[in-house]
Amino acid sequence: MTNDVNSWMDKYERAWTSNEPEDVRALFTEDAVYYDKPNTDKPWKGHEEIVKAWADAGDKPEDWTFEWNLLGQDGDTAFVQGLTTYLNGDPTYDNLWVIRFADDGRAREFTEWYMARKNTPTE
């Protein structure tokens, strides 16, 4: 699955850069669940909610850089550590993602943790 994770992460960065709905949809199964934090009461469910929430975030490709590494995987589940550096005055974030893959390589469930680093602006 390492190659699948690498491929999925390439597609994720492409979608983040393009913000095109088709690129976002290609990452997730039609009934995927996206937890923008692990304890959220309202995860994004299905393509329409995921695409809308993605668009609402409004990240522009010139505003960020992203680095990641695969921490591990177990069966259909991958654990990714990331670093998102915003260049527009937003904080720098440490990220931890749990991605559960469907058989076709798309994510059926995605959970993210993101923590702003100290010594970065918080507003």
PDB file of C-alpha atoms in Angstrom:
ATOM      1  CA  MET A   1       0.000   0.000   0.000  1.00  0.00           C
ATOM      2  CA  THR A   2       2.984   2.372   0.255  1.00  0.00           C
ATOM      3  CA  ASN A   3       2.703   3.172  -3.446  1.00  0.00           C
ATOM      4  CA  ASP A   4      -1.028   3.699  -3.045  1.00  0.00           C
ATOM      5  CA  VAL A   5      -0.426   6.104  -0.147  1.00  0.00           C
ATOM      6  CA  ASN A   6       2.167   7.985  -2.187  1.00  0.00           C
ATOM      7  CA  SER A   7      -0.207   8.182  -5.139  1.00  0.00           C
ATOM      8  CA  TRP A   8      -3.096   9.332  -2.931  1.00  0.00           C
ATOM      9  CA  MET A   9      -0.926  11.992  -1.294  1.00  0.00           C
ATOM     10  CA  ASP A  10       0.167  13.247  -4.729  1.00  0.00           C
ATOM     11  CA  LYS A  11      -3.495  13.546  -5.681  1.00  0.00           C
ATOM     12  CA  TYR A  12      -4.269  15.277  -2.373  1.00  0.00           C
ATOM     13  CA  GLU A  13      -1.616  17.923  -3.001  1.00  0.00           C
ATOM     14  CA  ARG A  14      -2.880  18.344  -6.577  1.00  0.00           C
ATOM     15  CA  ALA A  15      -6.425  18.872  -5.277  1.00  0.00           C
ATOM     16  CA  TRP A  16      -5.206  21.299  -2.620  1.00  0.00           C
ATOM     17  CA  THR A  17      -3.353  23.242  -5.286  1.00  0.00           C
ATOM     18  CA  SER A  18      -6.147  23.265  -7.868  1.00  0.00           C
ATOM     19  CA  ASN A  19      -9.182  23.434  -5.549  1.00  0.00           C
ATOM     20  CA  GLU A  20     -11.076  21.861  -8.444  1.00  0.00           C
ATOM     21  CA  PRO A  21     -14.122  19.874  -7.288  1.00  0.00           C
ATOM     22  CA  GLU A  22     -13.240  16.951  -9.611  1.00  0.00           C
ATOM     23  CA  ASP A  23      -9.782  16.671  -8.035  1.00  0.00           C
ATOM     24  CA  VAL A  24     -11.276  16.659  -4.541  1.00  0.00           C
ATOM     25  CA  ARG A  25     -13.934  14.088  -5.475  1.00  0.00           C
ATOM     26  CA  ALA A  26     -11.255  11.815  -6.946  1.00  0.00           C
ATOM     27  CA  LEU A  27      -9.718  11.427  -3.480  1.00  0.00           C
ATOM     28  CA  PHE A  28     -12.795  10.088  -1.722  1.00  0.00           C
ATOM     29  CA  THR A  29     -15.462   7.443  -2.176  1.00  0.00           C
ATOM     30  CA  GLU A  30     -18.956   8.786  -2.810  1.00  0.00           C
ATOM     31  CA  ASP A  31     -19.962   7.955   0.782  1.00  0.00           C
ATOM     32  CA  ALA A  32     -16.662   8.940   2.441  1.00  0.00           C
ATOM     33  CA  VAL A  33     -16.610  10.547   5.859  1.00  0.00           C
ATOM     34  CA  TYR A  34     -14.110  13.368   6.527  1.00  0.00           C
ATOM     35  CA  TYR A  35     -13.451  14.285  10.143  1.00  0.00           C
ATOM     36  CA  ASP A  36     -11.850  17.727  10.257  1.00  0.00           C
ATOM     37  CA  LYS A  37     -11.031  16.937  13.888  1.00  0.00           C
ATOM     38  CA  PRO A  38     -11.367  13.608  15.659  1.00  0.00           C
ATOM     39  CA  ASN A  39     -14.188  14.594  18.012  1.00  0.00           C
ATOM     40  CA  THR A  40     -16.345  16.593  15.641  1.00  0.00           C
ATOM     41  CA  ASP A  41     -20.100  16.216  15.903  1.00  0.00           C
ATOM     42  CA  LYS A  42     -20.523  17.024  12.231  1.00  0.00           C
ATOM     43  CA  PRO A  43     -18.083  15.245   9.940  1.00  0.00           C
ATOM     44  CA  TRP A  44     -18.333  15.995   6.242  1.00  0.00           C
ATOM     45  CA  LYS A  45     -20.203  13.136   4.594  1.00  0.00           C
ATOM     46  CA  GLY A  46     -20.085  12.350   0.911  1.00  0.00           C
ATOM     47  CA  HIS A  47     -18.693  14.208  -2.048  1.00  0.00           C
ATOM     48  CA  GLU A  48     -20.935  17.265  -1.869  1.00  0.00           C
ATOM     49  CA  GLU A  49     -20.168  18.108   1.779  1.00  0.00           C
ATOM     50  CA  ILE A  50     -16.454  17.383   1.375  1.00  0.00           C
ATOM     51  CA  VAL A  51     -16.166  19.533  -1.759  1.00  0.00           C
ATOM     52  CA  LYS A  52     -18.123  22.393  -0.165  1.00  0.00           C
ATOM     53  CA  ALA A  53     -16.038  22.365   3.024  1.00  0.00           C
ATOM     54  CA  TRP A  54     -12.839  22.168   0.972  1.00  0.00           C
ATOM     55  CA  ALA A  55     -13.900  25.193  -1.084  1.00  0.00           C
ATOM     56  CA  ASP A  56     -14.935  27.085   2.052  1.00  0.00           C
ATOM     57  CA  ALA A  57     -11.407  26.690   3.449  1.00  0.00           C
ATOM     58  CA  GLY A  58     -10.200  28.838   0.560  1.00  0.00           C
ATOM     59  CA  ASP A  59      -6.514  27.862   0.705  1.00  0.00           C
ATOM     60  CA  LYS A  60      -4.664  29.274  -2.288  1.00  0.00           C
ATOM     61  CA  PRO A  61      -1.597  27.376  -3.556  1.00  0.00           C
ATOM     62  CA  GLU A  62       0.652  30.393  -3.157  1.00  0.00           C
ATOM     63  CA  ASP A  63      -0.278  30.633   0.538  1.00  0.00           C
ATOM     64  CA  TRP A  64       1.189  27.347   1.791  1.00  0.00           C
ATOM     65  CA  THR A  65       3.840  24.687   1.608  1.00  0.00           C
ATOM     66  CA  PHE A  66       3.343  21.116   2.749  1.00  0.00           C
ATOM     67  CA  GLU A  67       5.688  18.307   3.715  1.00  0.00           C
ATOM     68  CA  TRP A  68       4.654  14.839   4.813  1.00  0.00           C
ATOM     69  CA  ASN A  69       5.904  11.395   5.679  1.00  0.00           C
ATOM     70  CA  LEU A  70       4.260   8.053   6.134  1.00  0.00           C
ATOM     71  CA  LEU A  71       4.416   7.041   9.796  1.00  0.00           C
ATOM     72  CA  GLY A  72       2.970   3.612   9.236  1.00  0.00           C
ATOM     73  CA  GLN A  73       0.190   1.548   7.809  1.00  0.00           C
ATOM     74  CA  ASP A  74      -1.894  -1.393   8.849  1.00  0.00           C
ATOM     75  CA  GLY A  75      -4.027  -3.059   6.216  1.00  0.00           C
ATOM     76  CA  ASP A  76      -6.228  -0.410   4.641  1.00  0.00           C
ATOM     77  CA  THR A  77      -5.214   2.307   7.125  1.00  0.00           C
ATOM     78  CA  ALA A  78      -2.330   4.755   6.733  1.00  0.00           C
ATOM     79  CA  PHE A  79      -0.904   7.210   9.266  1.00  0.00           C
ATOM     80  CA  VAL A  80       0.613  10.383   7.821  1.00  0.00           C
ATOM     81  CA  GLN A  81       2.510  13.154   9.602  1.00  0.00           C
ATOM     82  CA  GLY A  82       2.538  16.520   7.880  1.00  0.00           C
ATOM     83  CA  LEU A  83       3.753  20.054   8.265  1.00  0.00           C
ATOM     84  CA  THR A  84       1.692  22.844   6.727  1.00  0.00           C
ATOM     85  CA  THR A  85       3.462  26.190   6.589  1.00  0.00           C
ATOM     86  CA  TYR A  86       1.276  29.117   5.650  1.00  0.00           C
ATOM     87  CA  LEU A  87       3.061  32.011   3.971  1.00  0.00           C
ATOM     88  CA  ASN A  88       0.226  34.506   4.407  1.00  0.00           C
ATOM     89  CA  GLY A  89       0.541  35.103   8.164  1.00  0.00           C
ATOM     90  CA  ASP A  90      -1.519  32.090   9.247  1.00  0.00           C
ATOM     91  CA  PRO A  91       0.089  29.710  11.744  1.00  0.00           C
ATOM     92  CA  THR A  92       2.282  26.772  10.849  1.00  0.00           C
ATOM     93  CA  TYR A  93       0.527  23.489  11.647  1.00  0.00           C
ATOM     94  CA  ASP A  94       1.727  20.055  12.611  1.00  0.00           C
ATOM     95  CA  ASN A  95      -0.652  17.502  11.128  1.00  0.00           C
ATOM     96  CA  LEU A  96      -1.533  13.902  11.844  1.00  0.00           C
ATOM     97  CA  TRP A  97      -3.852  12.097   9.456  1.00  0.00           C
ATOM     98  CA  VAL A  98      -5.509   8.717   9.616  1.00  0.00           C
ATOM     99  CA  ILE A  99      -6.638   7.620   6.165  1.00  0.00           C
ATOM    100  CA  ARG A 100      -8.798   4.514   5.677  1.00  0.00           C
ATOM    101  CA  PHE A 101      -8.758   3.359   2.082  1.00  0.00           C
ATOM    102  CA  ALA A 102     -11.388   1.597   0.024  1.00  0.00           C
ATOM    103  CA  ASP A 103     -10.315  -1.213  -2.302  1.00  0.00           C
ATOM    104  CA  ASP A 104     -10.124   1.221  -5.234  1.00  0.00           C
ATOM    105  CA  GLY A 105      -7.487   3.400  -3.511  1.00  0.00           C
ATOM    106  CA  ARG A 106      -9.783   6.286  -2.613  1.00  0.00           C
ATOM    107  CA  ALA A 107     -10.287   7.304   1.011  1.00  0.00           C
ATOM    108  CA  ARG A 108     -13.484   6.039   2.615  1.00  0.00           C
ATOM    109  CA  GLU A 109     -12.648   7.799   5.892  1.00  0.00           C
ATOM    110  CA  PHE A 110     -10.232  10.614   6.666  1.00  0.00           C
ATOM    111  CA  THR A 111      -9.455  12.064  10.099  1.00  0.00           C
ATOM    112  CA  GLU A 112      -7.106  14.957  10.680  1.00  0.00           C
ATOM    113  CA  TRP A 113      -5.523  16.520  13.699  1.00  0.00           C
ATOM    114  CA  TYR A 114      -3.846  19.882  13.233  1.00  0.00           C
ATOM    115  CA  MET A 115      -2.026  21.837  15.890  1.00  0.00           C
ATOM    116  CA  ALA A 116      -0.677  25.350  15.489  1.00  0.00           C
ATOM    117  CA  ARG A 117       2.974  25.628  16.427  1.00  0.00           C
ATOM    118  CA  LYS A 118       3.987  27.995  19.188  1.00  0.00           C
ATOM    119  CA  ASN A 119       5.819  31.082  18.017  1.00  0.00           C
ATOM    120  CA  THR A 120       3.505  31.456  15.049  1.00  0.00           C
ATOM    121  CA  PRO A 121       0.666  33.953  14.747  1.00  0.00           C
ATOM    122  CA  THR A 122      -2.722  32.581  15.810  1.00  0.00           C
ATOM    123  CA  GLU A 123      -4.969  35.154  14.172  1.00  0.00           C
TER     124      GLU A 123
END
